[in-house]
Short mmCIF file of C-alpha atoms in Angstrom, two decimals:
data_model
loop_
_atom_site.label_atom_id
_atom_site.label_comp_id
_atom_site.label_asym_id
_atom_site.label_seq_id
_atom_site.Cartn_x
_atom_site.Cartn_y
_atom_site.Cartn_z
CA UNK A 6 166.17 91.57 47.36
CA UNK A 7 166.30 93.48 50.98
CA UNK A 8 163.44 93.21 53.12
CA UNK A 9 162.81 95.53 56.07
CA UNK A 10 160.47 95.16 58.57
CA UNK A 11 159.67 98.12 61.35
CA UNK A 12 157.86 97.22 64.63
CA UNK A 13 155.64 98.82 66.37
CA UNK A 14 153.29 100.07 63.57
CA UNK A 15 152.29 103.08 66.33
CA UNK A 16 154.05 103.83 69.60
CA UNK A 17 152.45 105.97 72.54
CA UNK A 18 154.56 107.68 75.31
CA UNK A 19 154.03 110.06 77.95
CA UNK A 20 156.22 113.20 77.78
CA UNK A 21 159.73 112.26 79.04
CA UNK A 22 159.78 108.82 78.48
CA UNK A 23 162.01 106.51 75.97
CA UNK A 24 160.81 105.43 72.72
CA UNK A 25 162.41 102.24 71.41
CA UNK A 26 161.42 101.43 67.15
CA UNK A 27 162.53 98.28 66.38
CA UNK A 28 163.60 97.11 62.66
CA UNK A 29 165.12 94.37 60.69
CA UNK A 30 166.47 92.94 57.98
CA UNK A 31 166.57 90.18 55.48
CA UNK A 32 170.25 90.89 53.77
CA UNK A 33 173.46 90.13 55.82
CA UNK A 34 175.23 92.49 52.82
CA UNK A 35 173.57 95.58 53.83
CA UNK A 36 175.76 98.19 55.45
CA UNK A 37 173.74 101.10 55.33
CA UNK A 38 170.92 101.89 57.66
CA UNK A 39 169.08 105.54 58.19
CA UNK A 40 166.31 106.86 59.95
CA UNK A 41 164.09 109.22 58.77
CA UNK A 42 161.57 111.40 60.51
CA UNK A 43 158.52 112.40 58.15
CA UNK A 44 155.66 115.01 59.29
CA UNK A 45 152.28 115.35 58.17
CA UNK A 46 152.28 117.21 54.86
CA UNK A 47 156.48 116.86 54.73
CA UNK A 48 159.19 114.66 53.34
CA UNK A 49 160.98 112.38 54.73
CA UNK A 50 163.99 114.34 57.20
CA UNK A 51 167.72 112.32 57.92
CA UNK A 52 167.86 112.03 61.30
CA UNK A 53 170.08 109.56 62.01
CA UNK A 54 172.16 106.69 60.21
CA UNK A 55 174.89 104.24 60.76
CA UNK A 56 176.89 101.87 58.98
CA UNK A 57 177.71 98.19 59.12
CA UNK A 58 181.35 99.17 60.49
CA UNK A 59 180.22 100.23 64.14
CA UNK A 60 177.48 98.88 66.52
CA UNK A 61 175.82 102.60 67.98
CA UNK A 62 175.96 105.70 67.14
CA UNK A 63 174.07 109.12 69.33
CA UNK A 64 173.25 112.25 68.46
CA UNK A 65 171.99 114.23 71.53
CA UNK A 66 168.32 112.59 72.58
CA UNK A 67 168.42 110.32 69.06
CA UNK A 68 170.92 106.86 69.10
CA UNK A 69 170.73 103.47 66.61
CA UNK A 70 172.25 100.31 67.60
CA UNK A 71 173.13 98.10 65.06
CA UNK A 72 173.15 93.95 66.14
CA UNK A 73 174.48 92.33 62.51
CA UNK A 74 174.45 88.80 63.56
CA UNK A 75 171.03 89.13 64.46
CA UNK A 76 170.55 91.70 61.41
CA UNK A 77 168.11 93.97 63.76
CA UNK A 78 168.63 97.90 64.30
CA UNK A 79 167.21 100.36 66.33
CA UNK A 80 166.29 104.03 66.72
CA UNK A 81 165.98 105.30 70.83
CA UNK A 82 164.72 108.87 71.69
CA UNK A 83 165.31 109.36 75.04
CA UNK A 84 163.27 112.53 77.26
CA UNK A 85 160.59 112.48 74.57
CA UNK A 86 159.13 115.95 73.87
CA UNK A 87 155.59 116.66 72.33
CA UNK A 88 157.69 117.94 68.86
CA UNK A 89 158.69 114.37 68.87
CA UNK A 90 155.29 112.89 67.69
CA UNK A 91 155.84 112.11 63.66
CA UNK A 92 156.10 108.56 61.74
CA UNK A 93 159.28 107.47 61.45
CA UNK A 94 161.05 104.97 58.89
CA UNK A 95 163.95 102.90 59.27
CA UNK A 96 165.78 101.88 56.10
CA UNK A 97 168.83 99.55 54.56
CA UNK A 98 170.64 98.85 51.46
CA UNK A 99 173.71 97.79 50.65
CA UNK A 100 176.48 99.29 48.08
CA UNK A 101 174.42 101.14 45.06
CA UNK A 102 171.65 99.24 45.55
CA UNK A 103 168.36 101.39 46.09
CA UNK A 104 167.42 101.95 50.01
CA UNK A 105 164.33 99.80 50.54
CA UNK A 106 161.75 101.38 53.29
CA UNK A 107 160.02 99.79 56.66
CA UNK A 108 156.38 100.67 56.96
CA UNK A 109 156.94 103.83 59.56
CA UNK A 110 155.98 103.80 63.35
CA UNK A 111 153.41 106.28 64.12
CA UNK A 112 154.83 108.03 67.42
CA UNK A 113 152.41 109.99 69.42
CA UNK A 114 154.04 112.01 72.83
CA UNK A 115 151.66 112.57 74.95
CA UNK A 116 151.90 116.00 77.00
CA UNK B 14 171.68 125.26 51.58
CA UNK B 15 168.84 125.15 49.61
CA UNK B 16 166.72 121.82 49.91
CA UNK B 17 165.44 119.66 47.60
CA UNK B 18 162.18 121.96 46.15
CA UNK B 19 159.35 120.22 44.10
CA UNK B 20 156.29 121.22 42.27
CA UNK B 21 153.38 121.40 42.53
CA UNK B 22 152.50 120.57 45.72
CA UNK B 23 149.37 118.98 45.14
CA UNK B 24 147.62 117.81 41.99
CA UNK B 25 143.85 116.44 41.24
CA UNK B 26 143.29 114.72 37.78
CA UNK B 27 140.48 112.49 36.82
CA UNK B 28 142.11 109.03 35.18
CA UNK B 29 143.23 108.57 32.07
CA UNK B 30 144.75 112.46 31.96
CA UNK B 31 148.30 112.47 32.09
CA UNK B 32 150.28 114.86 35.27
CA UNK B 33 153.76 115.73 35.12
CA UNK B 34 155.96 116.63 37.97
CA UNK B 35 159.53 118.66 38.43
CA UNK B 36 162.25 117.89 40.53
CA UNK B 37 165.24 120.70 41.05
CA UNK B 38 167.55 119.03 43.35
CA UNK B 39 170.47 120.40 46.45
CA UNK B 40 173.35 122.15 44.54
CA UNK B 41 176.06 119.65 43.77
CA UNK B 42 173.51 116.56 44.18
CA UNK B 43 174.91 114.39 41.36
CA UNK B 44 172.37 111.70 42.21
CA UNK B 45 168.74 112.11 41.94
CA UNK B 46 165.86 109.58 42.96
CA UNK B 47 162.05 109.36 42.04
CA UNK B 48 160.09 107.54 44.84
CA UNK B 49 156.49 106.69 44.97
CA UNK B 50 155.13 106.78 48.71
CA UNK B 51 151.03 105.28 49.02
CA UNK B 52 149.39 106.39 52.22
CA UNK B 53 150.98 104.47 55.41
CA UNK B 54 153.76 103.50 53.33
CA UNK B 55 157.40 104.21 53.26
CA UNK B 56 158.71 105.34 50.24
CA UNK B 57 159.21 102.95 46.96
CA UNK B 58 162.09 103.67 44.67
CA UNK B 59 160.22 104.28 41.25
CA UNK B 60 164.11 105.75 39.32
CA UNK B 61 167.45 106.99 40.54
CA UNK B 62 169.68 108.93 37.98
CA UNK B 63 173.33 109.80 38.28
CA UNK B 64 173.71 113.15 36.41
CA UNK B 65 171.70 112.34 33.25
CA UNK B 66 171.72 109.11 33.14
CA UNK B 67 169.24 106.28 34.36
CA UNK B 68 171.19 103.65 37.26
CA UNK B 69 167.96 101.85 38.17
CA UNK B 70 164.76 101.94 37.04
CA UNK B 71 163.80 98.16 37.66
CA UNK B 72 160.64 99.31 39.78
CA UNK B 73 158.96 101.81 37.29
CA UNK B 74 156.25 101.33 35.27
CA UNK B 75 157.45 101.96 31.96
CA UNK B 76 154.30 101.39 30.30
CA UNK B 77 152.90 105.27 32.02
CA UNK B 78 155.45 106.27 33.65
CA UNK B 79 158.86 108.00 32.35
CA UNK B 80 161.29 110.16 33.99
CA UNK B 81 164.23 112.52 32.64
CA UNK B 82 167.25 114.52 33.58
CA UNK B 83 168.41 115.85 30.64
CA UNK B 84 171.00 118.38 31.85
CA UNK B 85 171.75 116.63 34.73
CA UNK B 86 170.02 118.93 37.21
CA UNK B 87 166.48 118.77 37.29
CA UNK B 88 164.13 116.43 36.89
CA UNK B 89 160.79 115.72 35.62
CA UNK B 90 158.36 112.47 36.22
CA UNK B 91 155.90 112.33 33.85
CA UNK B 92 152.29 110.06 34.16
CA UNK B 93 150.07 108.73 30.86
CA UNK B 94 147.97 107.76 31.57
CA UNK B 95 147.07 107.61 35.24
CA UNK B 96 145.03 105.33 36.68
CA UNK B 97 143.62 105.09 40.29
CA UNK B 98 146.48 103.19 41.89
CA UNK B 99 148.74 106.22 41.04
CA UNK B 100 147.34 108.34 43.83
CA UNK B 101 150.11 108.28 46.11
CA UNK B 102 152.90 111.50 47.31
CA UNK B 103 155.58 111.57 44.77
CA UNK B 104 158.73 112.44 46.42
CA UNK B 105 162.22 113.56 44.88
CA UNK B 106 165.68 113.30 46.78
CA UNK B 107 169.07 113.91 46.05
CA UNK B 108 172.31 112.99 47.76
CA UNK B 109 176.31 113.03 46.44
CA UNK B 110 177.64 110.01 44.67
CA UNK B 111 178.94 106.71 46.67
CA UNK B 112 175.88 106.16 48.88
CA UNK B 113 175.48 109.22 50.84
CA UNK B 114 172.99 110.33 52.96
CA UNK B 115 169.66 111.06 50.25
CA UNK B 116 168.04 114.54 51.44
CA UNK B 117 163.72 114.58 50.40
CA UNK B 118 161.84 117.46 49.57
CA UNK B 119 158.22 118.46 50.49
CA UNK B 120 156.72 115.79 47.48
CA UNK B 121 153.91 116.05 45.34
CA UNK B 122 150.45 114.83 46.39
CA UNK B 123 148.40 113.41 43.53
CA UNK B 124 145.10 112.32 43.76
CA UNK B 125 143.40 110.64 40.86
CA UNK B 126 139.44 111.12 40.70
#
């Protein structure tokens, strides 16, 4: 079955700056790939996703880029902002399968 | 809209007891999922149901663990009995049919003693 794996386990920026979380993949069939953003005592919050059918996708500070030949994604927050700091997951699947989970980044913003 | 809203938040049992938990998913959410998330973890499928009936439940432990959805709106997860490794947040989400986006709520926290 899928495999995802999510580097860095935790991720510490100064206010501002880019955060880069890197995941990937072990199934060239999956086409689906969110992002969730989880805070302490929360669920897990959409905010971001893209499909196997285009490379990037941006939504104000948030983007993913998608490499399929490589099967790696990633999530980019650019002018980080102290409400940033939160663990983040990537995920994929493919068709009705279930989504299957990286192990969360742990990003801290530092003011 | 109203998101996905479970109870009870939190829950203490000592093993062996059994702990139920309810699901009541987004308005129109035909699809319904049961995930299991242990601390520094992301989320494990445990059952997904499309209106009342089961699509995958390959990854739950059938032996204490059963789910239902019997009028195809909310849900219940049901533990007997629980042992230690059960202490995890139990988390419900919902999404519509043909993979779209799945929306979590808050979970449940459950620690066994």
């Amino acid at each position: 079955g899928e495999n995802v794996e999510q580097h860095p386990s935790t991720l510490s920026v100064q206010e501002g700056d880019s955060a880069v979380i890197k995941c990937t993949y072990s199934d060239s069939a999956s086409n689906y790939f969110p992002w969730y953003k989880q805070e302490l005592g929360k669920g897990p919050q959409l905010i971001i996703d893209i499909r196997s059918n285009v490379g990037e996708k941006k939504d104000q500070r948030i983007a993913v880029t998608l490499n399929k030949t490589a099967k790696h994604f990633s999530l980019h927050i650019t002018e980080t902002q102290p409400e940033d700091s939160a663990v983040y997951f990537c995920a994929g699947k493919k068709g009705n399968t279930p989504l299957v989970f990286g192990k969360g980044t742990r990003l801290s913003v530092i003011a | 809209e109203a998101g996905v809203a479970q109870s009870p938040r939190y829950k203490i049992i000592e093993k062996r007891q059994s702990v139920a938990f309810w699901c009541n998913p987004i308005s129109g959410h035909a699809t319904l999922y049961w995930y299991q998330q242990i601390l520094g973890q992301g989320p494990k499928l445990l059952i997904q149901f499309q209106n009342n009936g089961v699509v995958d439940d390959s990854q739950l432990p059938k032996d204490r663990f059963s789910a239902e959805r019997l009028k195809g709106v909310d849900s219940t997860l049901k533990i007997q009995p629980a042992k230690l490794e059960d202490s995890a947040v139990y988390l419900c989400a919902s999404s519509l049919p043909g993979g779209q986006p799945q929306h979590f709520g808050d979970g449940t926290r459950l620690s066994i003693l």
